[in-house]
XYZ file of C-alpha atoms in Angstrom:
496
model
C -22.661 9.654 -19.764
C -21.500 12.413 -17.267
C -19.491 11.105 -14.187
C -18.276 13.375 -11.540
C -15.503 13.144 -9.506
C -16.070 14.778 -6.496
C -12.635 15.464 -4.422
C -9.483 15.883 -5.371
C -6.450 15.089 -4.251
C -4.672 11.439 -4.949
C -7.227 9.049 -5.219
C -9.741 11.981 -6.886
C -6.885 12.822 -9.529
C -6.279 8.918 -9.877
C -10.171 8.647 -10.885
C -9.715 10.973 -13.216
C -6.387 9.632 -14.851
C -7.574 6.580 -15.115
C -11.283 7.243 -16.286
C -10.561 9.977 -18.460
C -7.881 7.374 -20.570
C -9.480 4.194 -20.323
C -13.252 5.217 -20.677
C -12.794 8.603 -22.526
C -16.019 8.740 -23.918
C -17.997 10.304 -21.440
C -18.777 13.488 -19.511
C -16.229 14.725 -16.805
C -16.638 17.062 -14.330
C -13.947 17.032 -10.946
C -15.255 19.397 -7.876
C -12.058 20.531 -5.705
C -11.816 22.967 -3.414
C -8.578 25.006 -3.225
C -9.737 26.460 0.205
C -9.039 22.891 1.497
C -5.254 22.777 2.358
C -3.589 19.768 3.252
C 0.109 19.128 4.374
C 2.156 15.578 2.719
C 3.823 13.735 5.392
C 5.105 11.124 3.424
C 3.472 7.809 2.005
C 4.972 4.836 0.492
C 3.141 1.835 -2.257
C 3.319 -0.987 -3.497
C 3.907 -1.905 -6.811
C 0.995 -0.813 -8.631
C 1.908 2.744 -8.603
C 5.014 1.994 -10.352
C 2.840 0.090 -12.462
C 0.662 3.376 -13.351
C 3.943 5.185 -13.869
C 5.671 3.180 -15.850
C 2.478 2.497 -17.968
C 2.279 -1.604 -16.990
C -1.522 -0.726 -16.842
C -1.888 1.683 -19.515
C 0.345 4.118 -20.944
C -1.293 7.105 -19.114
C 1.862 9.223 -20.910
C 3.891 9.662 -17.382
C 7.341 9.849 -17.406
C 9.172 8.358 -14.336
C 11.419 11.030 -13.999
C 9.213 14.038 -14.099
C 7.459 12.194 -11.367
C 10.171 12.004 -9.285
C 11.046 15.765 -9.612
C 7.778 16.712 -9.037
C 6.601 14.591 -5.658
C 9.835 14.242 -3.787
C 10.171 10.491 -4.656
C 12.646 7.912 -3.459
C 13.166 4.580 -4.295
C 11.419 1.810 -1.881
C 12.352 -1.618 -2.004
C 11.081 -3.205 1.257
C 9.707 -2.269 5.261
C 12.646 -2.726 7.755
C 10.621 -3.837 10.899
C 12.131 -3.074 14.132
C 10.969 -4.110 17.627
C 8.234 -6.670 16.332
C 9.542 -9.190 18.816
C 12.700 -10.434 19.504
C 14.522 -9.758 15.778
C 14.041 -7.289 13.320
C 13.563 -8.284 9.397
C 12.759 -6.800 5.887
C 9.524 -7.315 4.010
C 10.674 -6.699 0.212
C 8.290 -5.335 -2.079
C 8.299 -8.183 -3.972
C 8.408 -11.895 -3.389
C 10.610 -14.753 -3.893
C 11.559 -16.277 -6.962
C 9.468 -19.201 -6.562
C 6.375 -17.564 -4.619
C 3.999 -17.941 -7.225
C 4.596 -21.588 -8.340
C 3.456 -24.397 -6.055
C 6.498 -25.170 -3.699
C 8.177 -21.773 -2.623
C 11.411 -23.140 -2.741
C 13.512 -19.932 -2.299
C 11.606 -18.783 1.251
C 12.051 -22.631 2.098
C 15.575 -22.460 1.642
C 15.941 -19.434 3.633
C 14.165 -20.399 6.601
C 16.143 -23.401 6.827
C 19.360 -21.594 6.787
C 18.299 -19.408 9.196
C 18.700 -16.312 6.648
C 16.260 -13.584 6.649
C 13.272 -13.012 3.960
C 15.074 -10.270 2.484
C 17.826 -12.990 1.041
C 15.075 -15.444 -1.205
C 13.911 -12.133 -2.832
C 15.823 -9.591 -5.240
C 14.615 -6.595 -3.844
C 15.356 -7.586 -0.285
C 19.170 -7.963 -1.729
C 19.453 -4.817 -3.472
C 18.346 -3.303 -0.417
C 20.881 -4.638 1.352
C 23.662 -4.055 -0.853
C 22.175 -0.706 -1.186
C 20.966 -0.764 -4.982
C 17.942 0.048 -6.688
C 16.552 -1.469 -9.701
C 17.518 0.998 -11.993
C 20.608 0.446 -14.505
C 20.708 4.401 -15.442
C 19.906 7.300 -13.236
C 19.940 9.413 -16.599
C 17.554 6.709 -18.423
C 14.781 6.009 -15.617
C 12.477 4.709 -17.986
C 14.353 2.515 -19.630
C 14.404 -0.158 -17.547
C 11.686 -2.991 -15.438
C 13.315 -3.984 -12.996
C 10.581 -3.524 -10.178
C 10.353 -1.651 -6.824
C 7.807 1.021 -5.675
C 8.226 4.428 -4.422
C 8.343 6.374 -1.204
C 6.919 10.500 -1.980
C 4.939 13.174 -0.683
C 0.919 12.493 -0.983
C 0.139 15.977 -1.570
C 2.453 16.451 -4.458
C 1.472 13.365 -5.647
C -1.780 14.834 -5.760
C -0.785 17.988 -7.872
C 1.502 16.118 -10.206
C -1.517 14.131 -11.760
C -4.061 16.692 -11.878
C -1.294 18.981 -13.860
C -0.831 15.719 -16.049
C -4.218 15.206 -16.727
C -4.867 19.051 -17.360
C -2.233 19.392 -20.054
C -3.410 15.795 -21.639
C -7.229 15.337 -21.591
C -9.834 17.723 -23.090
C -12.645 15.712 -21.821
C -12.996 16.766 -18.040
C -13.913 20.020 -16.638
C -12.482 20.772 -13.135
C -14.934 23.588 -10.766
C -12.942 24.793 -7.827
C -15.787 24.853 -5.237
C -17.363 22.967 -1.818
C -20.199 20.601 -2.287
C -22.895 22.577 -0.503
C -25.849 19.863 -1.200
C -27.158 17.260 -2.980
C -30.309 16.015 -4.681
C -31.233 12.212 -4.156
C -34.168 9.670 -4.416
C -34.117 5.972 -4.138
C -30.308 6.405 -3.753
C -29.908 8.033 -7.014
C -27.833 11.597 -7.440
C -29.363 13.757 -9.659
C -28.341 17.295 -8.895
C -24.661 18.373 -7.191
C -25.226 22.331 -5.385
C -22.216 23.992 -5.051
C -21.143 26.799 -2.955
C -20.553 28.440 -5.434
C -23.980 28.726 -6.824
C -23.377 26.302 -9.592
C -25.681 23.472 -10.118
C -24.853 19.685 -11.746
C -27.384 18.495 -12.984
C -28.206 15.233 -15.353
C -25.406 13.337 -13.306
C -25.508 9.667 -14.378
C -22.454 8.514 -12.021
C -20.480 10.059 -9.014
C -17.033 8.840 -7.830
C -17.331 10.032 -4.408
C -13.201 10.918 -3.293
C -14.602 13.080 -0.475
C -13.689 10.805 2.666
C -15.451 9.198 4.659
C -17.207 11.905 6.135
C -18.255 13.475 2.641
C -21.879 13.911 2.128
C -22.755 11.248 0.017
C -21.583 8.751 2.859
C -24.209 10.951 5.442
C -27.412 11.211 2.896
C -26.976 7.400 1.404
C -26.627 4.515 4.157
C -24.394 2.220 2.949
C -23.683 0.624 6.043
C -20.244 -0.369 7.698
C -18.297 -2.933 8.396
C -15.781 -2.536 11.516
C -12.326 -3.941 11.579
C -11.284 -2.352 14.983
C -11.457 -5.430 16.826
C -8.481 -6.685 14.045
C -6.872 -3.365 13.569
C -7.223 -1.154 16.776
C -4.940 1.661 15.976
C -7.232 4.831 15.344
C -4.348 7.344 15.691
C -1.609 9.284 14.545
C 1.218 11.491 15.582
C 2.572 12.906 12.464
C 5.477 14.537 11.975
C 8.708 15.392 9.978
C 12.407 14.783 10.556
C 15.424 16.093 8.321
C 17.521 13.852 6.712
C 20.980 14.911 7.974
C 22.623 12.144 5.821
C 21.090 12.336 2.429
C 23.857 9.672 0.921
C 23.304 6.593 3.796
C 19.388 6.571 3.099
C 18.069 3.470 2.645
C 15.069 2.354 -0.157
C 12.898 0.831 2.498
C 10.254 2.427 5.131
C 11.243 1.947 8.487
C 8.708 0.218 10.588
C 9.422 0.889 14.686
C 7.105 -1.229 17.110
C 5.950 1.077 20.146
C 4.286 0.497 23.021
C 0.951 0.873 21.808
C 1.559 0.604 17.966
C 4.339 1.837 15.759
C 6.137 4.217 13.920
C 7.027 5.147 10.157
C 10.057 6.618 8.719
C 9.516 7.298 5.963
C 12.586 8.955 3.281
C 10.720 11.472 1.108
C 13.073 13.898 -0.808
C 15.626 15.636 1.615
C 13.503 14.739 4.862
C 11.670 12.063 6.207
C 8.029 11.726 7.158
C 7.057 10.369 10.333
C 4.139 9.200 12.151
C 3.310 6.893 15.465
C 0.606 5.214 15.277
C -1.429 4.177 18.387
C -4.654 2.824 19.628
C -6.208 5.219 21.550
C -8.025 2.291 23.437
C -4.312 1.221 25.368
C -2.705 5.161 25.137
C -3.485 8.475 25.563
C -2.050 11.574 22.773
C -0.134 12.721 25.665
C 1.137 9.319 26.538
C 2.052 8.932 22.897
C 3.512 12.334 22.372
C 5.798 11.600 25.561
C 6.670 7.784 23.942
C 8.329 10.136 20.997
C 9.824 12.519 22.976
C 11.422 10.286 25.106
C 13.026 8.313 21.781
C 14.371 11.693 20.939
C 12.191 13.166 18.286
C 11.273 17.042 17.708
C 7.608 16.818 17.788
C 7.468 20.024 18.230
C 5.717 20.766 14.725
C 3.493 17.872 15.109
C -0.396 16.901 14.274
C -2.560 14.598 15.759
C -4.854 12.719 13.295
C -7.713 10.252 13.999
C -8.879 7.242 11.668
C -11.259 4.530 12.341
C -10.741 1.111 10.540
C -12.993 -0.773 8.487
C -15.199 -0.087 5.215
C -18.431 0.161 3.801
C -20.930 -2.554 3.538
C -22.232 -1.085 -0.278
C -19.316 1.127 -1.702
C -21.154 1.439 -4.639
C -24.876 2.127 -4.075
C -27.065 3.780 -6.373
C -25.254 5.694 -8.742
C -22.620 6.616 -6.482
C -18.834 4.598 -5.818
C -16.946 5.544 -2.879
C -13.203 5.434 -3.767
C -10.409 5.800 -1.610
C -11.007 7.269 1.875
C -14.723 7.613 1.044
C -14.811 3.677 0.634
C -12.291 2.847 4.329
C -9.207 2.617 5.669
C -7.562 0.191 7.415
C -4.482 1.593 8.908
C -1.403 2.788 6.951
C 1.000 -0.335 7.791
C 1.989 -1.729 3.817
C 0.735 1.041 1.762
C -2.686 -0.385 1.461
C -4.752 2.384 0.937
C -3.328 3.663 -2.580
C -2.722 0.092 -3.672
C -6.370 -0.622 -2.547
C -7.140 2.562 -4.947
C -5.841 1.623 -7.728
C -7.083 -1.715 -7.958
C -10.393 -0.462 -7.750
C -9.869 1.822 -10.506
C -8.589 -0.800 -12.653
C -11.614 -2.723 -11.697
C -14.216 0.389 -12.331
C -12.223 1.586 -15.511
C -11.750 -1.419 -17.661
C -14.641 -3.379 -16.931
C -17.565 -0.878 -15.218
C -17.766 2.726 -17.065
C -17.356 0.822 -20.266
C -21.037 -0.885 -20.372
C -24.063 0.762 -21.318
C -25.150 3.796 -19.149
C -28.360 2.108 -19.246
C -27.072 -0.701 -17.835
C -24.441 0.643 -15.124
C -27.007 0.122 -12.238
C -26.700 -3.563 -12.594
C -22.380 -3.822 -11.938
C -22.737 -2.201 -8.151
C -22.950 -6.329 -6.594
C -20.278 -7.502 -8.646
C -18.327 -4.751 -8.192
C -19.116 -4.328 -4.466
C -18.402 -8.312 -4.172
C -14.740 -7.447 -5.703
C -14.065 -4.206 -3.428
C -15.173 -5.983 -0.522
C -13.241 -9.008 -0.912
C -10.006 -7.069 -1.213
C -10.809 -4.873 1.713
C -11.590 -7.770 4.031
C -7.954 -10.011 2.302
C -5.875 -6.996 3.579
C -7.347 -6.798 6.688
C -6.012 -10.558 7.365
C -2.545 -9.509 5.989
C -2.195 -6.361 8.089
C -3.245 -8.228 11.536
C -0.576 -10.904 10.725
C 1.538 -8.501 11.466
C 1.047 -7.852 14.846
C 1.004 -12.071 15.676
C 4.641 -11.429 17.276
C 6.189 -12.575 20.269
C 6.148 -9.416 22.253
C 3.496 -8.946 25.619
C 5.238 -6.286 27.117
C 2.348 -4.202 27.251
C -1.899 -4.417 27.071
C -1.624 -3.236 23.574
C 0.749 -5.746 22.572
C -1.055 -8.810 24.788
C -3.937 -7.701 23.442
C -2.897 -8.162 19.506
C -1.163 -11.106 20.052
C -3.516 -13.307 22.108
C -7.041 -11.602 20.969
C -7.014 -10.062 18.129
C -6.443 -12.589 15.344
C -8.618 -13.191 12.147
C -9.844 -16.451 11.771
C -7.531 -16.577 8.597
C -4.542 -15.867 10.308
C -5.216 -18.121 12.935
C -5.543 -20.674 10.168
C -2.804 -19.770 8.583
C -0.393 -19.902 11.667
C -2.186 -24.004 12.488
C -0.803 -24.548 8.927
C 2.579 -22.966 10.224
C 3.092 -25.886 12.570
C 3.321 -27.980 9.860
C 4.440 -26.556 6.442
C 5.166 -23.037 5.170
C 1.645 -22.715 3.586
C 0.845 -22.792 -0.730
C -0.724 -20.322 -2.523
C -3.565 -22.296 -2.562
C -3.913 -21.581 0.952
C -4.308 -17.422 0.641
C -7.309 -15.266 -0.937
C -5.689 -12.732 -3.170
C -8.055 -10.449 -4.705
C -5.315 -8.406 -6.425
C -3.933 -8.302 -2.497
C -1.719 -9.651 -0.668
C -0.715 -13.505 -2.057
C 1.888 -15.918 -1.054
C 4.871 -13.736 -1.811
C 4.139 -10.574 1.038
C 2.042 -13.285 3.259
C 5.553 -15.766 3.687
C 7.642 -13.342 3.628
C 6.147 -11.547 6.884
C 5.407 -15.398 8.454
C 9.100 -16.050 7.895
C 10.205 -12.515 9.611
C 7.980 -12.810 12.470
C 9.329 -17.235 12.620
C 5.698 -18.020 12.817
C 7.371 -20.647 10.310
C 10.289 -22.362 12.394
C 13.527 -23.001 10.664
C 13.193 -26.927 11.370
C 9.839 -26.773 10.078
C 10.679 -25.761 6.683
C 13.899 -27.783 6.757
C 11.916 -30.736 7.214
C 9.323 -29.745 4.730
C 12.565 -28.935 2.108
C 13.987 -32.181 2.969
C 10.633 -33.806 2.322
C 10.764 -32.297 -1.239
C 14.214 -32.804 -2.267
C 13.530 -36.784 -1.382
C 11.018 -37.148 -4.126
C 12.254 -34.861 -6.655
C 15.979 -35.244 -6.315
C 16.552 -31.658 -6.864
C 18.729 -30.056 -3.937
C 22.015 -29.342 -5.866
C 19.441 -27.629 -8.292
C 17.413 -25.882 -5.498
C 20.270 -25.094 -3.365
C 22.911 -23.576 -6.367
C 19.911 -21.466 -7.696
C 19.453 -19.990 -4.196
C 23.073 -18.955 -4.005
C 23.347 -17.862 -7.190
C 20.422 -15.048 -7.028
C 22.381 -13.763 -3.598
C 25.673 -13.670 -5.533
C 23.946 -12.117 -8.708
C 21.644 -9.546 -6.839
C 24.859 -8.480 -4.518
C 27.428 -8.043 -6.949
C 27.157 -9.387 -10.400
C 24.116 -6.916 -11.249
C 24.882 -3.717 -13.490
C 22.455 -1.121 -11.683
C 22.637 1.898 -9.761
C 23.374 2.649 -6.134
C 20.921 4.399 -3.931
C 23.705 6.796 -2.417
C 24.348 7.523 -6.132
C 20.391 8.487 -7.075
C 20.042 10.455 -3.416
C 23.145 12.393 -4.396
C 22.156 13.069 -7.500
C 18.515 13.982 -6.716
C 18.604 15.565 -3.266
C 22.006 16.348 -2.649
């Protein structure tokens, strides 16, 4: 079977990692063009890149440390959210202890202390006592103790595609643009490049080109809009230096604006910055001034414009949109690369494996998965934004008009009882453990809501001393009793 990846970058390089290891018996052929430069800001994930890195997934041969010498990586444990209404709070990367079974004891007991979401989870505490889950800067991979990572896209980018080069013998890579393409009924059956080559034969084509690329403008696939959920459709980007290498934190900084918010992001020696805005509530000037007047250089600045939602079909014919190709929501909790991955996982392990002659007949089930875990995060994300600020349109607007019907659901169930897991749609998403954690932040959950709810419990079950000792204990343990390493410790040692 020959499958070509058309686009580079992350999520092209990703396609090709994981295709080229998991389904290695077929034709490869990745178009890039090197006349296409692009600039890393800074990005942050989730879990599941640590997951590809580590080799949770598959053991794709990477090495942790290479990959943090080669894409200016930090550590990231959590989001610090500023300004989201009247306190600020940490969303770990992780979840509680007890987030997956069916009381979530550990967020319970932190709400009704009054403590933050940052203390029911370990992540949240070694973020606060300024560790990392790592017991040996010198041994990186010996360890699995969870986290994520906060790095430059663009190296990112170049890191795999150099891994993959000096690994896999089954993929050809043609530096060239896409000048056309042959299609009927939807099918691909010829690539032109500008370069005079021609593809033909082409069975499937992972489409990496964005959402613009031209397999998006000659097959309607139809779109779905989020906008009225999500209206941000800008960004100021930006970096900043890090004068203070040693006192940076393992968490992304999320700022609330005016009309949106910012990231700070650390990525090596610097940090990578962006504020995004609607441009419905603000104009780029308006924004740029917003920065200025917090005291940023945004001197050496670019504007960027996104639209949220996805497609309807992101795999039509013989041709699956991944990444950008297949939407965006907006870049609040790293969904975009986590949203990538899954869908590899997904495509690799259960899609390219079947028949060729049979690969037509996975696009609904596939599309029913992809779409499903789009539309979960969307809910997620606009949770966010159900704060208690209204000091401006933008923020009256997301707080009063904007909500889901899911999150409106979910915050009914907030009156009553911090909700199950039962209660969320995960879809390899966002579950119970992200989804309490930001309900607890924002007190959509009230403190003598779940200390009714705990009491409640701890009547039938007679099981507070148990509940309550275990609580303290993981504080005690994750603050001081735990043998890792210090994030001032890797920062000096890395970027010093």
């Amino acid at each position: 079977m020959k499958i070509v990846i058309c686009g580079g970058g992350t999520s092209g390089w990703l396609s090709a990692l994981f295709l080229t290891y998991l389904s290695p018996n077929n034709e490869y052929i990745l178009i890039e063009s090197s006349s296409i430069g692009t600039i890393g800001v800074g990005e942050g994930s989730t879990g599941l890149l640590r997951d590809v890195i580590k080799g949770t997934i598959h053991d794709f041969g990477l090495k942790e440390h290479d990959f943090f010498l080669n894409t200016d990586a930090v550590p990231k444990l959590g989001i610090q959210f500023n300004n989201w209404g009247s306190k600020s709070y940490i969303s770990p990367i992780d979840g509680s202890p007890t987030a997956e079974f069916e009381i979530d004891y550990s967020s319970l007991v932190a709400i009704s202390r009054g403590d933050g979401p940052e203390f029911s989870s370990r992540q949240g505490i070694r973020a606060i006592a300024g560790h990392i889950p790592y017991t040996n800067l010198n041994e990186l991979w010996n360890n699995n103790l969870g986290g994520a990572y906060h790095f430059d896209g663009v190296k990112l980018g170049n890191y795999l595609k150099n891994h993959v080069m000096e690994t896999r013998d089954n993929i050809k890579v043609i530096d060239s643009e896409i000048e056309s393409i042959e299609s009927e009924s939807n099918i691909v059956s010829e690539i032109k490049l500008s370069n005079s080559e021609i593809i033909s034969d082409v069975d499937l084509v992972i489409d990496c080109l964005g959402l613009d690329s031209i397999f998006n403008k000659t097959i309607d696939k139809g779109w779905v809009d989020y906008s009225k959920h999500l209206p941000v459709d800008s960004a100021i980007v930006f970096r900043k230096p890090n004068e203070n290498v040693s006192e940076t934190r393992a968490l992304t900084d999320a700022i609330a604006m005016k009309n949106g918010w910012m990231f700070k992001i650390p990525v090596g020696n610097r940090y990578g910055c962006g504020y995004i805005y609607s441009s419905k509530f603000c104009s780029e000037d308006e924004a740029r001034k917003e920065l200025e007047d917090e005291g940023y250089d945004i001197t050496e600045s670019r504007k960027l414009s996104f639209k949220s939602g996805r497609l309807k079909e992101i795999w039509k014919g013989n041709v699956v949109a991944m990444g950008l190709s297949s939407g965006f929501l907006e870049p609040l909790q790293a969904t975009s690369l986590h949203t990538t991955i899954s869908h590899l996982k997904h495509l690799a392990k259960n899609v390219v494996a079947c028949d060729p002659k049979v690969l037509s007949t996975q696009a609904s089930g596939y599309n029913t998965f992809a779409n499903q875990h789009y539309d979960s995060f969307v809910d997620f994300i606009n949770l966010h934004y159900q704060c208690d600020r209204r000091d401006t349109d933008f923020w009256r607007y997301m707080t009063t008009k904007s909500k889901t019907k899911k999150v409106k659901e979910i915050i009914d169930t907030c009156k009553g009882r911090l909700p199950f897991r039962k209660d969320h749609t995960s879809f390899d998403g966002a579950a119970t453990d992200l989804w309490n954690a930001t309900l607890h932040g924002l007190d959509i959950i009230q403190k003598e809501v779940g200390k009714k709810q705990l009491e409640h419990y701890y009547a039938i079950f007679d099981n507070r001393e148990t509940i309550e000792s275990e609580y303290e204990h993981h504080i005690w343990y994750f603050t001081e009793n735990e043998n890792v390493e210090t994030m001032k410790n890797f920062m000096e040692k890395y970027y010093g």
